[in-house]
XYZ file of C-alpha atoms in Angstrom:
689
model
C 62.716 95.562 112.706
C 59.854 94.468 110.485
C 57.303 97.173 109.709
C 53.693 96.218 110.470
C 51.542 95.112 107.559
C 48.115 96.518 106.774
C 46.446 93.425 108.258
C 48.441 93.709 111.498
C 47.691 97.412 111.851
C 43.999 96.843 111.142
C 43.768 94.071 113.746
C 45.575 96.164 116.363
C 43.402 99.232 115.786
C 40.172 97.208 115.810
C 41.154 95.348 118.977
C 42.135 98.589 120.713
C 38.868 100.218 119.626
C 36.856 97.295 120.986
C 38.815 97.344 124.245
C 38.344 101.107 124.708
C 34.629 100.876 123.902
C 34.217 98.118 126.484
C 36.237 100.085 129.051
C 34.230 103.266 128.433
C 30.889 101.488 128.807
C 32.039 99.658 131.947
C 33.179 102.949 133.521
C 29.977 104.719 132.461
C 27.846 102.023 134.080
C 29.983 102.181 137.199
C 31.251 98.607 137.249
C 33.853 97.970 139.983
C 36.571 96.407 137.783
C 36.124 98.011 134.323
C 39.495 96.775 133.092
C 38.073 93.223 133.049
C 35.985 94.371 130.072
C 39.090 95.698 128.346
C 41.081 92.493 128.986
C 38.190 90.324 127.771
C 37.952 92.288 124.516
C 41.604 91.477 123.806
C 41.249 87.810 124.781
C 38.270 87.396 122.423
C 39.788 89.287 119.469
C 40.932 87.309 116.451
C 42.022 88.442 112.966
C 39.157 86.381 111.468
C 35.704 87.771 112.219
C 34.036 84.372 112.062
C 36.285 83.026 114.814
C 35.368 85.970 117.081
C 31.652 85.521 116.507
C 31.667 81.741 116.876
C 33.293 81.935 120.308
C 31.303 84.907 121.602
C 28.051 83.150 122.478
C 29.867 80.203 124.043
C 32.055 82.514 126.134
C 29.007 84.374 127.455
C 27.313 81.061 128.262
C 30.401 79.790 130.069
C 30.701 83.004 132.072
C 27.055 82.751 133.188
C 27.452 79.084 134.135
C 30.625 79.760 136.125
C 29.083 82.696 137.953
C 26.022 80.633 138.905
C 28.278 77.913 140.312
C 30.087 80.528 142.411
C 26.846 81.973 143.774
C 25.756 78.476 144.805
C 29.060 77.366 146.353
C 30.601 80.358 148.126
C 27.798 81.319 150.610
C 27.207 77.702 151.601
C 30.863 76.815 152.209
C 32.347 80.140 153.312
C 32.661 78.947 156.928
C 34.743 75.950 155.807
C 37.520 77.383 153.608
C 39.086 73.981 153.027
C 35.827 72.578 151.674
C 35.235 75.707 149.580
C 38.695 75.449 148.061
C 38.106 71.773 147.294
C 34.688 72.477 145.751
C 35.987 75.260 143.506
C 39.038 73.208 142.495
C 36.848 70.222 141.620
C 34.510 72.483 139.651
C 37.443 73.836 137.617
C 38.831 70.324 137.057
C 35.436 68.888 136.085
C 34.709 71.679 133.605
C 38.192 71.332 132.110
C 37.718 67.568 131.738
C 34.454 68.070 129.828
C 35.848 70.841 127.624
C 38.807 68.694 126.492
C 36.385 66.184 124.942
C 35.260 68.773 122.406
C 37.655 70.456 119.937
C 35.035 72.879 118.602
C 34.106 76.357 119.939
C 31.551 74.636 122.194
C 34.421 73.704 124.503
C 34.627 77.350 125.594
C 31.364 76.965 127.507
C 32.902 74.583 130.014
C 36.429 76.007 130.030
C 35.078 79.502 130.806
C 32.640 78.053 133.343
C 35.582 76.497 135.144
C 38.001 79.366 135.530
C 35.259 82.030 135.768
C 34.186 80.368 139.019
C 37.775 80.691 140.238
C 38.037 84.333 139.136
C 34.836 85.232 140.992
C 34.864 82.778 143.877
C 38.330 83.130 145.383
C 38.296 86.963 145.751
C 34.794 86.741 147.306
C 35.811 84.293 150.050
C 36.457 87.096 152.557
C 33.019 88.652 151.970
C 30.614 85.856 150.991
C 27.579 88.102 151.444
C 28.739 90.151 148.433
C 29.300 87.186 146.100
C 26.122 87.794 144.098
C 27.044 91.423 143.464
C 30.619 90.443 142.539
C 29.392 87.673 140.208
C 26.890 89.987 138.543
C 29.516 92.687 138.047
C 32.024 90.219 136.631
C 29.444 88.794 134.192
C 28.577 92.319 133.055
C 32.249 93.265 132.605
C 33.154 90.112 130.694
C 29.992 90.224 128.572
C 30.688 93.854 127.681
C 34.156 92.907 126.472
C 32.820 89.987 124.420
C 30.010 92.020 122.847
C 32.238 94.998 122.001
C 34.910 92.790 120.408
C 32.270 90.905 118.417
C 30.580 94.066 117.138
C 33.807 95.846 116.151
C 35.359 92.840 114.398
C 32.060 92.063 112.614
C 31.187 95.586 111.461
C 34.476 97.426 110.906
C 36.228 95.988 107.836
C 35.452 92.367 108.791
C 38.092 89.820 107.788
C 36.435 86.748 106.311
C 37.901 83.295 106.836
C 37.053 82.430 103.214
C 40.541 83.106 101.740
C 42.319 81.084 104.437
C 39.871 78.178 104.349
C 39.724 77.991 100.554
C 43.522 78.140 100.337
C 43.766 75.234 102.782
C 41.087 73.331 100.856
C 42.862 73.839 97.527
C 46.145 72.789 99.090
C 44.522 69.575 100.313
C 43.086 68.897 96.842
C 46.521 69.561 95.325
C 48.174 67.143 97.779
C 45.593 64.504 96.881
C 46.204 65.068 93.152
C 49.970 64.726 93.553
C 49.587 61.617 95.688
C 47.336 60.064 93.032
C 49.924 60.831 90.351
C 52.716 59.283 92.427
C 50.685 56.226 93.488
C 49.521 55.343 89.977
C 52.865 56.167 88.416
C 54.998 53.898 90.641
C 56.242 56.827 92.683
C 55.879 57.425 96.395
C 55.933 60.608 98.436
C 55.169 60.427 102.139
C 54.996 64.231 102.378
C 51.722 64.434 100.454
C 49.980 61.828 102.594
C 51.068 63.413 105.873
C 50.311 66.924 104.637
C 46.889 65.824 103.410
C 46.004 64.314 106.802
C 46.999 67.529 108.565
C 45.063 69.648 106.067
C 41.883 67.599 106.544
C 42.065 67.903 110.331
C 42.729 71.644 110.105
C 39.838 72.053 107.662
C 37.440 70.301 110.027
C 38.438 72.556 112.911
C 38.296 75.727 110.782
C 34.887 74.710 109.411
C 33.387 74.830 112.902
C 33.482 78.644 112.551
C 31.724 78.607 109.159
C 28.163 79.379 110.330
C 29.478 82.595 111.923
C 31.573 83.896 109.020
C 30.855 87.312 107.488
C 31.036 86.163 103.841
C 28.835 83.957 101.653
C 31.029 81.059 102.708
C 28.761 80.492 105.702
C 26.044 79.197 103.356
C 28.320 76.519 101.894
C 28.904 74.483 105.039
C 27.360 71.276 103.656
C 29.515 71.448 100.522
C 32.725 71.918 102.518
C 31.834 69.126 104.950
C 31.118 66.837 101.996
C 34.510 67.685 100.473
C 36.224 66.919 103.777
C 34.536 63.519 103.981
C 35.595 62.624 100.447
C 39.167 63.737 100.996
C 39.277 61.622 104.152
C 38.050 58.575 102.218
C 40.548 59.256 99.438
C 43.522 58.771 101.759
C 43.026 55.046 102.463
C 42.012 54.484 98.838
C 45.239 55.962 97.484
C 47.349 54.153 100.071
C 45.585 50.896 99.221
C 46.014 51.341 95.460
C 49.683 52.113 95.992
C 50.126 48.925 98.017
C 48.158 46.714 95.574
C 50.170 47.937 92.613
C 53.408 47.240 94.469
C 52.211 43.721 95.346
C 50.953 43.080 91.804
C 54.249 44.137 90.243
C 56.037 41.748 92.577
C 53.635 38.833 91.970
C 53.036 39.134 88.212
C 54.824 41.867 86.247
C 52.952 40.960 83.046
C 49.557 41.424 84.741
C 50.706 44.733 86.202
C 51.803 45.990 82.783
C 48.286 45.448 81.403
C 47.007 48.085 83.816
C 49.655 50.690 83.066
C 47.972 52.406 80.128
C 44.708 52.720 82.082
C 46.529 54.118 85.106
C 48.245 56.736 82.933
C 44.891 57.792 81.499
C 43.396 58.121 85.012
C 46.328 60.343 86.023
C 45.882 62.517 82.913
C 42.129 62.760 83.538
C 42.661 63.827 87.154
C 45.396 66.330 86.216
C 42.918 67.908 83.780
C 40.567 68.537 86.686
C 38.538 65.319 86.786
C 35.913 67.127 84.763
C 36.281 65.461 81.368
C 33.039 63.933 80.180
C 33.913 62.803 76.651
C 36.674 60.886 74.861
C 39.279 58.527 76.252
C 39.311 60.313 79.583
C 35.561 60.195 80.198
C 34.705 58.661 83.600
C 32.248 56.225 81.970
C 34.920 54.960 79.585
C 37.436 54.608 82.411
C 34.964 52.614 84.509
C 34.277 50.306 81.570
C 37.993 49.742 80.967
C 38.512 48.890 84.655
C 35.762 46.249 84.416
C 37.339 44.853 81.254
C 40.683 44.352 82.996
C 39.225 42.908 86.203
C 39.344 39.085 86.205
C 36.283 37.034 87.110
C 36.110 35.793 90.700
C 35.920 32.005 90.879
C 36.891 29.224 93.255
C 40.177 28.833 91.379
C 41.107 32.530 91.537
C 44.699 32.947 92.647
C 46.525 35.728 94.453
C 47.192 37.713 91.261
C 43.491 37.608 90.384
C 42.497 38.737 93.866
C 44.955 41.621 93.796
C 43.450 42.773 90.498
C 39.904 42.435 91.859
C 40.917 44.613 94.807
C 42.696 47.108 92.541
C 39.670 47.387 90.248
C 37.302 48.051 93.137
C 39.586 50.694 94.573
C 40.023 52.405 91.184
C 36.236 52.546 90.716
C 35.883 54.185 94.114
C 38.760 56.575 93.378
C 37.184 57.743 90.118
C 33.907 58.422 91.891
C 35.620 60.367 94.666
C 37.696 62.439 92.231
C 34.592 63.304 90.213
C 32.654 64.260 93.333
C 35.530 66.391 94.661
C 35.814 68.263 91.362
C 32.050 68.843 91.186
C 31.874 69.976 94.811
C 34.737 72.424 94.292
C 32.956 73.922 91.255
C 29.698 74.108 93.237
C 31.547 75.894 96.030
C 32.808 78.564 93.625
C 29.327 78.926 92.125
C 27.787 79.475 95.553
C 30.440 81.982 96.607
C 29.879 84.056 93.456
C 26.088 83.942 93.615
C 25.618 81.484 90.727
C 23.226 78.557 90.783
C 25.347 75.406 91.256
C 25.065 72.907 88.403
C 24.991 69.914 90.782
C 22.103 69.260 93.206
C 22.254 70.782 96.675
C 24.371 68.688 99.039
C 22.461 67.217 101.942
C 23.611 68.077 105.432
C 25.858 65.594 107.180
C 26.160 64.867 110.861
C 29.202 66.442 112.548
C 32.037 63.937 112.769
C 33.191 62.932 116.234
C 36.962 63.356 116.154
C 39.607 61.775 118.369
C 39.051 62.071 122.111
C 41.505 61.193 124.870
C 39.711 60.797 128.183
C 42.895 59.708 129.957
C 44.805 62.878 129.096
C 41.728 64.980 129.909
C 41.624 63.371 133.353
C 45.329 64.071 133.928
C 44.838 67.710 132.894
C 41.911 68.048 135.298
C 43.926 66.423 138.113
C 46.851 68.806 137.545
C 44.469 71.794 137.721
C 42.790 70.556 140.915
C 46.091 69.891 142.717
C 47.679 73.192 141.609
C 44.653 75.152 142.870
C 44.566 73.247 146.161
C 48.301 73.828 146.697
C 47.834 77.576 146.240
C 44.794 77.581 148.528
C 46.656 75.610 151.213
C 49.487 78.159 151.215
C 46.962 80.997 151.228
C 45.034 79.567 154.195
C 48.111 78.603 156.228
C 49.883 81.953 155.788
C 46.792 84.206 155.686
C 48.415 85.904 152.694
C 46.185 88.856 151.674
C 46.882 88.308 147.960
C 46.563 84.498 148.079
C 43.324 84.541 146.100
C 45.200 85.805 143.031
C 47.559 82.805 143.139
C 44.648 80.339 143.126
C 42.982 82.277 140.315
C 46.099 82.252 138.129
C 46.692 78.547 138.760
C 43.154 77.808 137.511
C 43.467 80.047 134.454
C 46.834 78.748 133.260
C 46.061 75.080 133.864
C 43.034 75.563 131.589
C 44.673 77.740 128.902
C 47.307 75.217 127.821
C 45.607 71.908 128.595
C 45.266 70.934 124.922
C 49.046 70.776 124.391
C 51.178 67.644 124.825
C 53.496 69.552 127.123
C 51.812 72.713 128.449
C 54.850 73.743 130.514
C 56.715 75.692 127.752
C 53.592 77.786 127.120
C 53.043 78.412 130.836
C 56.729 79.263 131.238
C 56.473 81.759 128.361
C 53.613 83.521 130.140
C 55.572 83.462 133.412
C 58.593 85.103 131.790
C 56.581 87.806 130.033
C 54.442 88.434 133.100
C 57.727 89.046 134.889
C 58.797 91.356 132.045
C 55.484 93.233 132.259
C 56.018 94.223 135.911
C 57.805 97.543 135.120
C 55.107 98.513 132.614
C 52.330 97.577 135.050
C 54.068 99.504 137.835
C 54.300 102.638 135.715
C 50.616 102.501 134.830
C 49.304 101.602 138.285
C 51.573 103.725 140.460
C 52.279 106.736 138.236
C 49.874 107.074 135.309
C 46.506 106.047 136.766
C 46.600 108.392 139.785
C 47.316 111.295 137.410
C 44.539 110.473 134.905
C 41.299 112.419 135.404
C 39.318 111.721 132.220
C 38.636 108.847 129.885
C 40.319 110.679 127.022
C 43.527 111.000 129.013
C 43.323 107.324 129.987
C 42.893 106.260 126.376
C 45.882 108.334 125.251
C 47.957 106.928 128.096
C 47.347 103.259 127.287
C 47.301 103.609 123.482
C 51.081 103.341 122.826
C 51.466 100.141 124.836
C 48.363 98.301 123.644
C 48.500 99.366 119.988
C 52.101 98.123 119.780
C 51.278 94.833 121.528
C 48.265 94.364 119.231
C 50.555 94.406 116.186
C 52.728 91.651 117.641
C 49.656 89.624 118.663
C 48.629 89.590 114.983
C 51.977 88.065 113.951
C 51.980 84.258 114.304
C 55.664 84.200 115.284
C 55.146 86.585 118.217
C 51.517 85.927 119.191
C 52.349 83.983 122.361
C 54.909 86.452 123.720
C 52.814 89.538 122.899
C 49.642 88.020 124.364
C 51.543 87.105 127.529
C 52.830 90.673 127.880
C 49.389 92.112 127.178
C 47.798 89.709 129.640
C 50.327 90.712 132.303
C 49.638 94.445 131.989
C 45.870 94.281 131.421
C 45.475 91.509 134.015
C 47.155 93.624 136.692
C 44.907 96.567 135.815
C 41.860 94.284 135.952
C 42.506 92.848 139.406
C 43.356 96.063 141.234
C 41.573 99.160 142.429
C 43.457 101.501 140.125
C 42.493 104.535 142.162
C 43.876 103.304 145.496
C 46.945 101.256 144.610
C 50.161 101.410 146.642
C 53.564 99.782 146.226
C 53.009 97.090 148.873
C 49.698 95.979 147.362
C 51.238 95.990 143.898
C 54.182 93.792 144.957
C 51.869 91.408 146.797
C 49.602 91.105 143.779
C 52.460 90.516 141.345
C 54.010 87.863 143.602
C 50.635 86.123 143.842
C 50.229 86.081 140.064
C 53.707 84.662 139.572
C 53.126 82.087 142.324
C 49.900 80.917 140.655
C 51.525 80.638 137.222
C 54.505 78.844 138.788
C 52.231 76.376 140.604
C 50.439 75.641 137.328
C 53.791 74.937 135.648
C 55.123 72.748 138.487
C 52.095 70.507 138.893
C 51.522 70.301 135.166
C 55.130 69.150 134.772
C 54.658 66.513 137.484
C 51.283 65.153 136.384
C 50.508 66.134 132.840
C 53.545 66.823 130.611
C 54.254 64.099 128.055
C 56.618 63.791 125.112
C 55.587 63.904 121.478
C 56.774 60.312 121.103
C 54.551 59.177 123.994
C 51.519 60.960 122.536
C 52.192 59.482 119.096
C 52.156 55.968 120.531
C 48.990 56.754 122.469
C 47.312 57.875 119.238
C 48.319 54.619 117.572
C 46.926 52.584 120.478
C 43.659 54.536 120.263
C 43.442 53.509 116.602
C 43.952 49.846 117.533
C 41.168 50.046 120.120
C 38.881 51.491 117.480
C 39.723 48.659 115.081
C 38.909 46.117 117.816
C 35.595 47.857 118.391
C 34.873 47.951 114.653
C 35.342 44.215 114.330
C 33.500 43.318 117.523
C 30.583 45.716 117.889
C 27.087 44.731 116.831
C 26.110 47.969 115.112
C 27.367 48.348 111.547
C 29.817 51.296 111.614
C 29.692 54.375 109.389
C 32.576 54.374 106.908
C 32.647 58.181 106.825
C 32.719 58.493 110.631
C 35.479 55.884 110.987
C 37.521 57.530 108.241
C 37.133 61.017 109.747
C 38.267 59.850 113.175
C 41.250 57.834 111.952
C 42.380 60.524 109.506
C 42.127 62.984 112.385
C 44.523 60.786 114.372
C 46.938 60.674 111.440
C 46.749 64.473 111.194
C 47.550 64.721 114.909
C 50.278 62.102 114.579
C 52.191 63.825 111.773
C 53.564 66.871 113.669
C 54.344 64.691 116.674
C 56.439 62.327 114.567
C 58.431 65.282 113.257
C 58.803 66.741 116.751
C 59.945 63.407 118.197
C 62.575 63.107 115.455
C 63.821 66.677 115.923
C 64.337 66.024 119.641
C 65.997 62.667 119.090
C 63.227 60.838 120.957
C 62.408 58.387 118.210
C 62.995 57.663 114.576
C 59.798 58.662 112.737
C 60.350 55.917 110.197
C 60.025 53.283 112.900
C 56.896 54.900 114.264
C 55.461 55.117 110.765
C 56.248 51.419 110.417
C 53.554 50.836 113.016
C 51.219 51.506 110.079
C 49.048 54.487 110.936
C 47.928 54.498 107.300
C 47.736 50.713 107.282
C 45.441 50.844 110.316
C 43.217 53.305 108.474
C 42.950 50.987 105.452
C 42.257 47.952 107.640
C 39.565 49.860 109.519
C 37.702 50.837 106.364
C 37.972 47.296 104.999
C 36.512 45.924 108.236
C 33.689 48.454 108.008
C 33.061 47.356 104.404
C 32.926 43.682 105.442
C 30.446 44.485 108.198
C 28.223 46.302 105.725
C 28.368 43.470 103.169
C 27.818 40.623 105.649
C 23.972 40.524 105.329
C 24.326 39.944 101.557
C 26.773 37.042 102.016
C 24.601 34.571 103.878
C 26.611 31.501 102.868
C 29.823 33.027 104.178
C 28.477 34.637 107.366
C 29.932 31.970 109.674
C 33.428 32.404 108.219
C 33.095 36.200 108.333
C 31.943 36.083 111.965
C 34.942 33.975 112.995
C 37.307 36.282 111.126
C 35.873 39.428 112.704
C 36.150 37.850 116.136
C 39.808 36.977 115.495
C 40.501 40.512 114.223
C 38.913 42.034 117.319
C 41.060 39.836 119.570
C 44.187 40.725 117.596
C 43.696 44.476 117.904
C 42.648 44.271 121.549
C 45.941 42.488 122.279
C 47.915 45.138 120.364
C 49.397 44.641 116.868
C 52.882 45.529 118.090
C 53.405 41.794 118.702
C 52.595 40.984 115.070
C 49.714 38.944 113.671
C 49.951 35.188 114.044
C 49.591 32.357 111.556
C 46.122 31.408 112.876
C 44.717 34.774 111.794
C 46.305 34.388 108.357
C 44.762 30.925 107.950
C 41.342 32.294 108.925
C 41.725 35.145 106.439
C 42.571 32.700 103.637
C 39.736 30.379 104.624
C 37.295 33.280 104.436
C 38.719 34.329 101.070
C 38.270 30.761 99.798
C 34.640 30.723 100.997
C 33.876 34.041 99.286
C 35.557 32.999 96.031
C 33.797 29.617 95.944
C 30.255 31.009 96.185
C 29.879 31.571 92.443
C 26.719 33.311 91.262
C 25.702 34.440 94.747
C 25.473 38.242 95.121
C 28.335 38.729 92.661
C 28.867 42.462 93.321
C 28.911 41.882 97.072
C 31.378 38.993 96.618
C 33.689 41.202 94.573
C 33.622 43.905 97.249
C 34.059 41.402 100.081
C 37.034 39.772 98.347
C 38.582 43.205 97.790
C 38.148 44.041 101.494
C 39.684 40.727 102.575
C 42.668 41.274 100.297
C 43.113 44.723 101.800
C 43.089 43.337 105.344
C 45.515 40.574 104.364
C 47.945 43.042 102.796
C 47.647 45.338 105.806
C 48.365 42.625 108.369
C 50.667 40.322 106.383
C 52.534 42.397 103.795
C 55.448 39.924 103.736
C 53.440 36.705 103.563
C 53.341 34.617 100.386
C 50.265 34.957 98.191
C 46.979 33.223 98.816
C 46.809 29.753 97.196
C 43.443 28.784 95.767
C 42.013 25.325 96.443
C 44.307 24.386 99.325
C 42.608 22.791 102.327
C 45.263 24.367 104.572
C 46.520 27.364 102.605
C 50.283 27.233 102.558
C 51.720 30.569 103.508
C 55.199 31.542 104.425
C 55.265 33.849 107.424
C 58.307 35.725 108.546
C 59.604 35.116 112.036
C 58.652 38.657 112.955
C 54.967 37.874 112.258
C 54.790 34.629 114.212
């Protein structure tokens, strides 16, 4: 048996204190179900104070919204139980659908609004004239639990999220540094790129709690968001540089060798912290040496020249990103320690819209609606006195696990531990509670169980099981009149809870459960749709927004690839061959072309045709391979850009680099571009045709 750590003990004691404070206040006020306040305090508690505070306001808002919906629906439809059940089920499903489109704490508003209506509405069906009083009491009980948990976790030895977030940030910077070393040194390590994608996604989600943190970190939100954006842009840059160097070594080993000394110096500069400002490793000197090695872009430029033009542009961008990351990290430390940052204050950036899956959100909502209706149908047909509890539990558990690919294992875990909690609940309800005559006695009676469970909740390996056990015991106390409980009512209530959880598992399995392999392919298809939109939409896209969304998909894809491989569903190498990173590079190159198009007036017709062909290709799905017509159009556009000597030279260089990137992403096995050919001769593998 592992002894509890100081952090685990502290979390358990704080959570128990918050729960007892909420229970005491609820009993003092005379609320009908005071244990709802206690249960809510445990549900809200989190080892990190910022996470508790960030969710508190949204949970209160969701509870108010759900209670208002109940007050509007129940009195009007109480004479038609079928319609009332349908209305409440649709409300839960609609709120769940909306909440799944937002992966920030704001989603709690709609998720709570959904199942709060179920928690209040179904028990009030038999007495619709009391629904307002029930709703008001439930809002007061839940709000008490939220407020008590927030106050205790914010005031009593608050645990800042700064150490965890900064550790994740430094790990991401370290992964980027190692990837740069491998990419520029002819090495390759897929672990860094996948780990970096996951770190960036996790950082974005953790940063949503920043404004509510208890440390000075909450004042550095703009700096952290800026670092996230630059790390996201660094991923396609490093992958592109890696690919260009590989192609250059294959096309012209002598040309590749001329870059080697410069690449080694860039690696040394970055390993030193990207902060050198003088000598051979100064950023200004490195930029000048890149320009010296970059060949001029002319109508006769061949494939080797174009690869070097692309490589030079990407190295310039990489140096700038590395410098900015290093400066932002120093500024972050300065701000945290109360020093004036040397660099100017970072401007605020708009929140990035991450990946959304409306189809899966709709399936989750449908599973919740059907599970609730099935429970209500059984309740109405059998006139089961405890049927309301089954409908309530179906709503709660369909919502709790809706973000997972396969929610059934999580629901099953709660079912098993709810079953295991029955003896404990029976002891408390049938033996302990009738014998308790003061709050002090009650607190001493529940302390051993809840303090022990709180320790296991704080351990990541046992959080799910301990929370399920805690939910089973506290949930039973919350839903019953603890002063007038008998064995028959207890058995009925427990059977109803298990029936509701079971219904959630069954209908989720039928309608919503998917494999990791299936989700991975869906993420890839979402990326292809975005690329089609990038090439075809009229508005010029934001490079940072596109990068954030596509890196987010890669971060979501990485654990699913590993899970699919561990279950024998698919070989991750073959899924990776579908070019999640290649899609990211192509997307940013398309965005760059769209931004440069107004400066390339002579080539706008060729660019427009190319973008139209790219949009058609990605709408059809790249799994069939790109055809020779698209390759010819790419080469024709490259020829047009190269031939326009003296016209917006910087824009031409960037446009040529973007076109080379797209060509390498779509046709990695094709022969090099041939300058001056009316019909560029390219060998295409059978797989690409």
